[in-house]
Amino acid sequence: MNALTTADVLVEADAGILTITINRPAQRNAMTLTAATEIAAALTLLDEDPHLSVAILAGSGGTFCAGMDLKRFQLGERPVVQGRGFGGLVEAPPAKPLIAAVEGWALGGGFEMVLACDLVVAGSGAKFGLPEVKRGLAARAGGIFRAPQALPRAVALEMLLTGEPIDAQTALTHGLVNRVVDDGSAADGARTLATAISANAPLAVRASKALALQSRTWTDSEAFERQNVYTDPVFASADAREGAAAFSERRTPNWQGR
């Protein structure tokens, strides 16, 4: 296992899985510019390193992220990375899958970071909220439009307009969360999902994520026409031939990512 510890973020790579942990527990992992910059760098590493398949984003100390550090906001700091947005993530999520492992609170920008992830595993005591209106702000790091995509419109609007949170079970019921696990087990649950993803063909995984996101506003006829740009390279790849051979030979595939 390789690890890099900094003041605000811990990054670990193991067995094709990159784990990024916001490391400001005394501040409930409130986002800083330094942390955002480090997360952005880790996500760039994820996409550029052929040995990495998937990443997990978590917070230390029993909290995911309480949003923007308001004390630093008052001093003029914005935890926004050029080209990546808030938290080094929300405006440009990675091409490879990203799983949020949520313990405790995911508030404001913290919840908006969750909304930018592909899958979510939450501890049973986790809570998700967009309290910006209570602070005279607005959820402009993706929350205003991603929450209604991820949740029923009425639920999302209630969160946006009242600033009140929802709990993990409500999030699961509405499809925001993939799995709810015991408190303290979100990282382990996320790793289970990450391991299942990393066992699959890299080109196929990336193309599936890209097409699923890009096609949200397409009609069926548009999707069938446009999907070929994503799926033709997958079907023509060496990994496609390897997958068929491994199935026939009843062995584990040896993916090459090409």
Short mmCIF file of C-alpha atoms in Angstrom, two decimals:
data_model
loop_
_atom_site.label_atom_id
_atom_site.label_comp_id
_atom_site.label_asym_id
_atom_site.label_seq_id
_atom_site.Cartn_x
_atom_site.Cartn_y
_atom_site.Cartn_z
CA MET A 1 0.00 0.00 0.00
CA ASN A 2 1.22 3.48 -0.87
CA ALA A 3 0.13 6.41 1.27
CA LEU A 4 0.61 10.16 1.21
CA THR A 5 -0.34 12.10 4.33
CA THR A 6 -0.79 15.87 4.24
CA ALA A 7 -2.31 18.35 6.63
CA ASP A 8 -5.78 18.14 5.11
CA VAL A 9 -6.03 14.96 3.01
CA LEU A 10 -4.90 11.35 3.18
CA VAL A 11 -4.49 9.47 -0.11
CA GLU A 12 -3.94 5.72 -0.27
CA ALA A 13 -3.63 3.36 -3.25
CA ASP A 14 -4.13 -0.37 -2.81
CA ALA A 15 -5.16 -3.14 -5.22
CA GLY A 16 -6.33 -0.69 -7.88
CA ILE A 17 -8.45 1.33 -5.44
CA LEU A 18 -7.59 4.92 -4.50
CA THR A 19 -8.95 6.07 -1.14
CA ILE A 20 -9.13 9.84 -0.57
CA THR A 21 -9.91 10.89 3.00
CA ILE A 22 -10.62 14.47 4.04
CA ASN A 23 -8.51 14.78 7.17
CA ARG A 24 -9.75 17.73 9.25
CA PRO A 25 -11.81 15.95 11.95
CA ALA A 26 -11.60 18.80 14.46
CA GLN A 27 -13.32 21.04 11.88
CA ARG A 28 -15.79 18.31 10.81
CA ASN A 29 -13.77 18.07 7.60
CA ALA A 30 -14.91 21.52 6.45
CA MET A 31 -13.44 22.15 3.03
CA THR A 32 -10.39 24.37 2.54
CA LEU A 33 -8.58 25.45 -0.58
CA THR A 34 -5.65 23.22 0.38
CA ALA A 35 -7.88 20.18 0.77
CA ALA A 36 -9.68 20.94 -2.49
CA THR A 37 -6.36 21.23 -4.33
CA GLU A 38 -5.19 17.91 -2.92
CA ILE A 39 -8.44 16.17 -3.86
CA ALA A 40 -8.17 17.54 -7.39
CA ALA A 41 -4.62 16.17 -7.65
CA ALA A 42 -5.75 12.78 -6.38
CA LEU A 43 -8.55 12.61 -8.95
CA THR A 44 -6.10 13.48 -11.72
CA LEU A 45 -3.90 10.65 -10.49
CA LEU A 46 -6.92 8.32 -10.54
CA ASP A 47 -7.65 9.00 -14.20
CA GLU A 48 -4.03 9.00 -15.36
CA ASP A 49 -2.72 5.93 -13.53
CA PRO A 50 -3.60 2.74 -15.49
CA HIS A 51 -3.18 0.69 -12.31
CA LEU A 52 -6.09 2.50 -10.62
CA SER A 53 -9.68 1.50 -11.41
CA VAL A 54 -11.90 3.30 -8.90
CA ALA A 55 -11.73 5.73 -5.98
CA ILE A 56 -13.42 6.13 -2.60
CA LEU A 57 -14.00 9.57 -1.07
CA ALA A 58 -14.42 9.63 2.70
CA GLY A 59 -13.99 11.84 5.75
CA SER A 60 -12.09 11.13 8.96
CA GLY A 61 -13.40 11.23 12.51
CA GLY A 62 -16.99 10.15 11.87
CA THR A 63 -18.00 13.04 9.60
CA PHE A 64 -17.93 13.14 5.81
CA CYS A 65 -17.74 16.91 5.23
CA ALA A 66 -19.56 19.84 6.83
CA GLY A 67 -19.20 21.92 3.68
CA MET A 68 -17.17 25.07 3.19
CA ASP A 69 -15.03 26.31 6.07
CA LEU A 70 -17.07 29.42 6.90
CA LYS A 71 -14.32 30.98 9.01
CA ARG A 72 -12.02 30.93 6.01
CA PHE A 73 -14.88 32.08 3.77
CA GLN A 74 -15.16 35.21 5.96
CA LEU A 75 -11.46 35.84 5.28
CA GLY A 76 -11.99 35.57 1.54
CA GLU A 77 -10.91 31.98 0.88
CA ARG A 78 -12.92 29.87 -1.56
CA PRO A 79 -12.23 26.10 -1.66
CA VAL A 80 -12.56 26.08 -5.44
CA VAL A 81 -10.01 24.67 -7.88
CA GLN A 82 -9.91 26.10 -11.40
CA GLY A 83 -11.49 23.61 -13.77
CA ARG A 84 -12.59 21.30 -10.96
CA GLY A 85 -14.82 23.53 -8.84
CA PHE A 86 -15.70 23.19 -5.16
CA GLY A 87 -13.71 20.57 -3.31
CA GLY A 88 -11.63 19.93 -6.40
CA LEU A 89 -14.47 17.74 -7.67
CA VAL A 90 -17.97 19.03 -8.37
CA GLU A 91 -17.44 20.63 -11.79
CA ALA A 92 -15.22 17.87 -13.21
CA PRO A 93 -15.73 14.44 -11.62
CA PRO A 94 -13.23 11.79 -12.70
CA ALA A 95 -13.77 9.57 -15.73
CA LYS A 96 -13.32 6.53 -13.51
CA PRO A 97 -15.92 5.63 -10.87
CA LEU A 98 -15.97 7.49 -7.57
CA ILE A 99 -17.74 6.13 -4.47
CA ALA A 100 -18.69 8.31 -1.50
CA ALA A 101 -18.31 6.63 1.90
CA VAL A 102 -20.44 8.80 4.18
CA GLU A 103 -20.36 8.77 7.97
CA GLY A 104 -22.13 11.44 9.98
CA TRP A 105 -22.84 14.74 8.28
CA ALA A 106 -22.58 15.56 4.57
CA LEU A 107 -23.69 19.18 4.53
CA GLY A 108 -23.67 21.97 1.96
CA GLY A 109 -20.65 21.58 -0.25
CA GLY A 110 -20.01 18.23 1.43
CA PHE A 111 -23.34 16.95 0.17
CA GLU A 112 -22.65 18.51 -3.22
CA MET A 113 -19.46 16.46 -3.34
CA VAL A 114 -21.53 13.35 -2.61
CA LEU A 115 -23.86 14.30 -5.46
CA ALA A 116 -20.85 14.45 -7.79
CA CYS A 117 -19.93 10.86 -6.92
CA ASP A 118 -21.28 7.82 -8.78
CA LEU A 119 -22.20 5.55 -5.88
CA VAL A 120 -22.86 6.20 -2.19
CA VAL A 121 -22.45 3.98 0.86
CA ALA A 122 -23.70 5.54 4.10
CA GLY A 123 -23.48 4.71 7.76
CA SER A 124 -26.92 4.35 9.34
CA GLY A 125 -26.48 7.63 11.22
CA ALA A 126 -25.45 9.65 8.18
CA LYS A 127 -27.36 12.81 7.29
CA PHE A 128 -27.41 14.80 4.07
CA GLY A 129 -28.34 18.46 3.85
CA LEU A 130 -28.15 21.70 1.89
CA PRO A 131 -28.40 24.39 4.59
CA GLU A 132 -27.12 27.22 2.39
CA VAL A 133 -30.37 29.21 2.59
CA LYS A 134 -29.93 29.33 6.37
CA ARG A 135 -26.59 31.10 5.82
CA GLY A 136 -27.78 33.54 3.16
CA LEU A 137 -26.15 31.46 0.42
CA ALA A 138 -27.25 29.09 -2.34
CA ALA A 139 -26.15 25.55 -3.21
CA ARG A 140 -24.31 26.58 -6.35
CA ALA A 141 -21.71 23.79 -6.25
CA GLY A 142 -24.16 21.53 -8.06
CA GLY A 143 -26.74 21.02 -5.34
CA ILE A 144 -29.48 23.14 -6.92
CA PHE A 145 -29.61 21.00 -10.06
CA ARG A 146 -28.10 17.68 -8.97
CA ALA A 147 -30.36 17.18 -5.95
CA PRO A 148 -33.51 17.17 -8.15
CA GLN A 149 -31.76 14.68 -10.45
CA ALA A 150 -30.85 12.34 -7.61
CA LEU A 151 -34.03 12.71 -5.54
CA PRO A 152 -37.75 13.18 -6.20
CA ARG A 153 -38.40 16.83 -7.07
CA ALA A 154 -40.50 17.52 -3.97
CA VAL A 155 -37.90 16.03 -1.63
CA ALA A 156 -35.07 17.95 -3.26
CA LEU A 157 -36.97 21.23 -3.17
CA GLU A 158 -37.82 20.78 0.50
CA MET A 159 -34.12 20.29 1.24
CA LEU A 160 -33.12 23.29 -0.85
CA LEU A 161 -35.80 25.66 0.45
CA THR A 162 -35.91 24.71 4.14
CA GLY A 163 -32.25 23.80 4.59
CA GLU A 164 -33.30 20.77 6.63
CA PRO A 165 -31.43 17.45 6.17
CA ILE A 166 -32.59 13.92 5.41
CA ASP A 167 -31.28 10.78 7.09
CA ALA A 168 -29.59 7.77 5.54
CA GLN A 169 -32.71 5.60 5.42
CA THR A 170 -34.69 8.33 3.66
CA ALA A 171 -31.81 8.76 1.21
CA LEU A 172 -31.84 5.00 0.55
CA THR A 173 -35.60 4.95 0.05
CA HIS A 174 -35.35 7.67 -2.59
CA GLY A 175 -32.38 6.08 -4.39
CA LEU A 176 -29.73 8.62 -3.41
CA VAL A 177 -27.76 5.99 -1.50
CA ASN A 178 -26.79 2.53 -2.77
CA ARG A 179 -26.30 0.89 0.60
CA VAL A 180 -26.78 1.74 4.28
CA VAL A 181 -24.41 -0.04 6.65
CA ASP A 182 -23.63 0.07 10.35
CA ASP A 183 -22.04 3.29 11.56
CA GLY A 184 -18.29 3.07 11.14
CA SER A 185 -18.59 0.61 8.24
CA ALA A 186 -19.15 2.97 5.30
CA ALA A 187 -15.53 2.77 4.14
CA ASP A 188 -15.63 -1.02 4.26
CA GLY A 189 -18.93 -1.06 2.36
CA ALA A 190 -17.51 1.30 -0.24
CA ARG A 191 -14.45 -0.90 -0.61
CA THR A 192 -16.69 -3.91 -1.27
CA LEU A 193 -18.29 -2.01 -4.14
CA ALA A 194 -14.92 -0.74 -5.35
CA THR A 195 -13.49 -4.26 -5.39
CA ALA A 196 -16.41 -5.48 -7.51
CA ILE A 197 -15.86 -2.61 -9.96
CA SER A 198 -12.10 -3.07 -10.15
CA ALA A 199 -12.57 -6.72 -11.14
CA ASN A 200 -14.16 -5.62 -14.42
CA ALA A 201 -12.69 -4.48 -17.74
CA PRO A 202 -11.39 -0.88 -17.37
CA LEU A 203 -12.47 0.32 -20.83
CA ALA A 204 -15.95 -1.10 -20.37
CA VAL A 205 -16.34 0.49 -16.95
CA ARG A 206 -15.26 3.95 -18.13
CA ALA A 207 -17.44 3.81 -21.23
CA SER A 208 -20.44 2.65 -19.19
CA LYS A 209 -20.06 5.53 -16.74
CA ALA A 210 -19.52 8.12 -19.46
CA LEU A 211 -22.49 7.00 -21.54
CA ALA A 212 -24.81 6.69 -18.54
CA LEU A 213 -24.06 10.31 -17.57
CA GLN A 214 -24.01 11.84 -21.05
CA SER A 215 -27.27 10.19 -22.16
CA ARG A 216 -29.47 11.61 -19.40
CA THR A 217 -31.08 14.16 -21.72
CA TRP A 218 -31.09 12.05 -24.91
CA THR A 219 -34.08 10.33 -26.45
CA ASP A 220 -33.80 6.58 -27.05
CA SER A 221 -33.17 7.11 -30.76
CA GLU A 222 -30.42 9.65 -30.00
CA ALA A 223 -28.87 7.29 -27.46
CA PHE A 224 -28.70 4.36 -29.88
CA GLU A 225 -27.07 6.61 -32.48
CA ARG A 226 -24.61 8.37 -30.17
CA GLN A 227 -23.58 5.42 -28.02
CA ASN A 228 -21.35 3.97 -30.73
CA VAL A 229 -18.64 6.55 -30.01
CA TYR A 230 -18.40 5.04 -26.52
CA THR A 231 -19.17 1.38 -27.14
CA ASP A 232 -17.44 0.62 -30.47
CA PRO A 233 -13.93 0.93 -28.95
CA VAL A 234 -15.01 -1.38 -26.13
CA PHE A 235 -16.25 -4.10 -28.49
CA ALA A 236 -13.12 -3.77 -30.64
CA SER A 237 -10.73 -3.94 -27.68
CA ALA A 238 -8.32 -6.67 -26.68
CA ASP A 239 -10.18 -6.81 -23.37
CA ALA A 240 -13.39 -7.79 -25.16
CA ARG A 241 -11.58 -10.75 -26.73
CA GLU A 242 -9.99 -11.58 -23.38
CA GLY A 243 -13.36 -11.49 -21.63
CA ALA A 244 -14.86 -13.98 -24.09
CA ALA A 245 -11.79 -16.24 -23.87
CA ALA A 246 -11.76 -16.17 -20.06
CA PHE A 247 -15.46 -17.07 -19.96
CA SER A 248 -14.95 -19.99 -22.33
CA GLU A 249 -11.88 -21.20 -20.44
CA ARG A 250 -13.50 -20.70 -17.04
CA ARG A 251 -10.72 -18.50 -15.68
CA THR A 252 -10.29 -14.99 -14.31
CA PRO A 253 -9.77 -12.39 -17.08
CA ASN A 254 -6.43 -10.65 -17.41
CA TRP A 255 -7.48 -7.14 -18.34
CA GLN A 256 -5.05 -4.89 -20.21
CA GLY A 257 -7.17 -1.74 -20.49
CA ARG A 258 -6.86 -1.73 -24.30
#
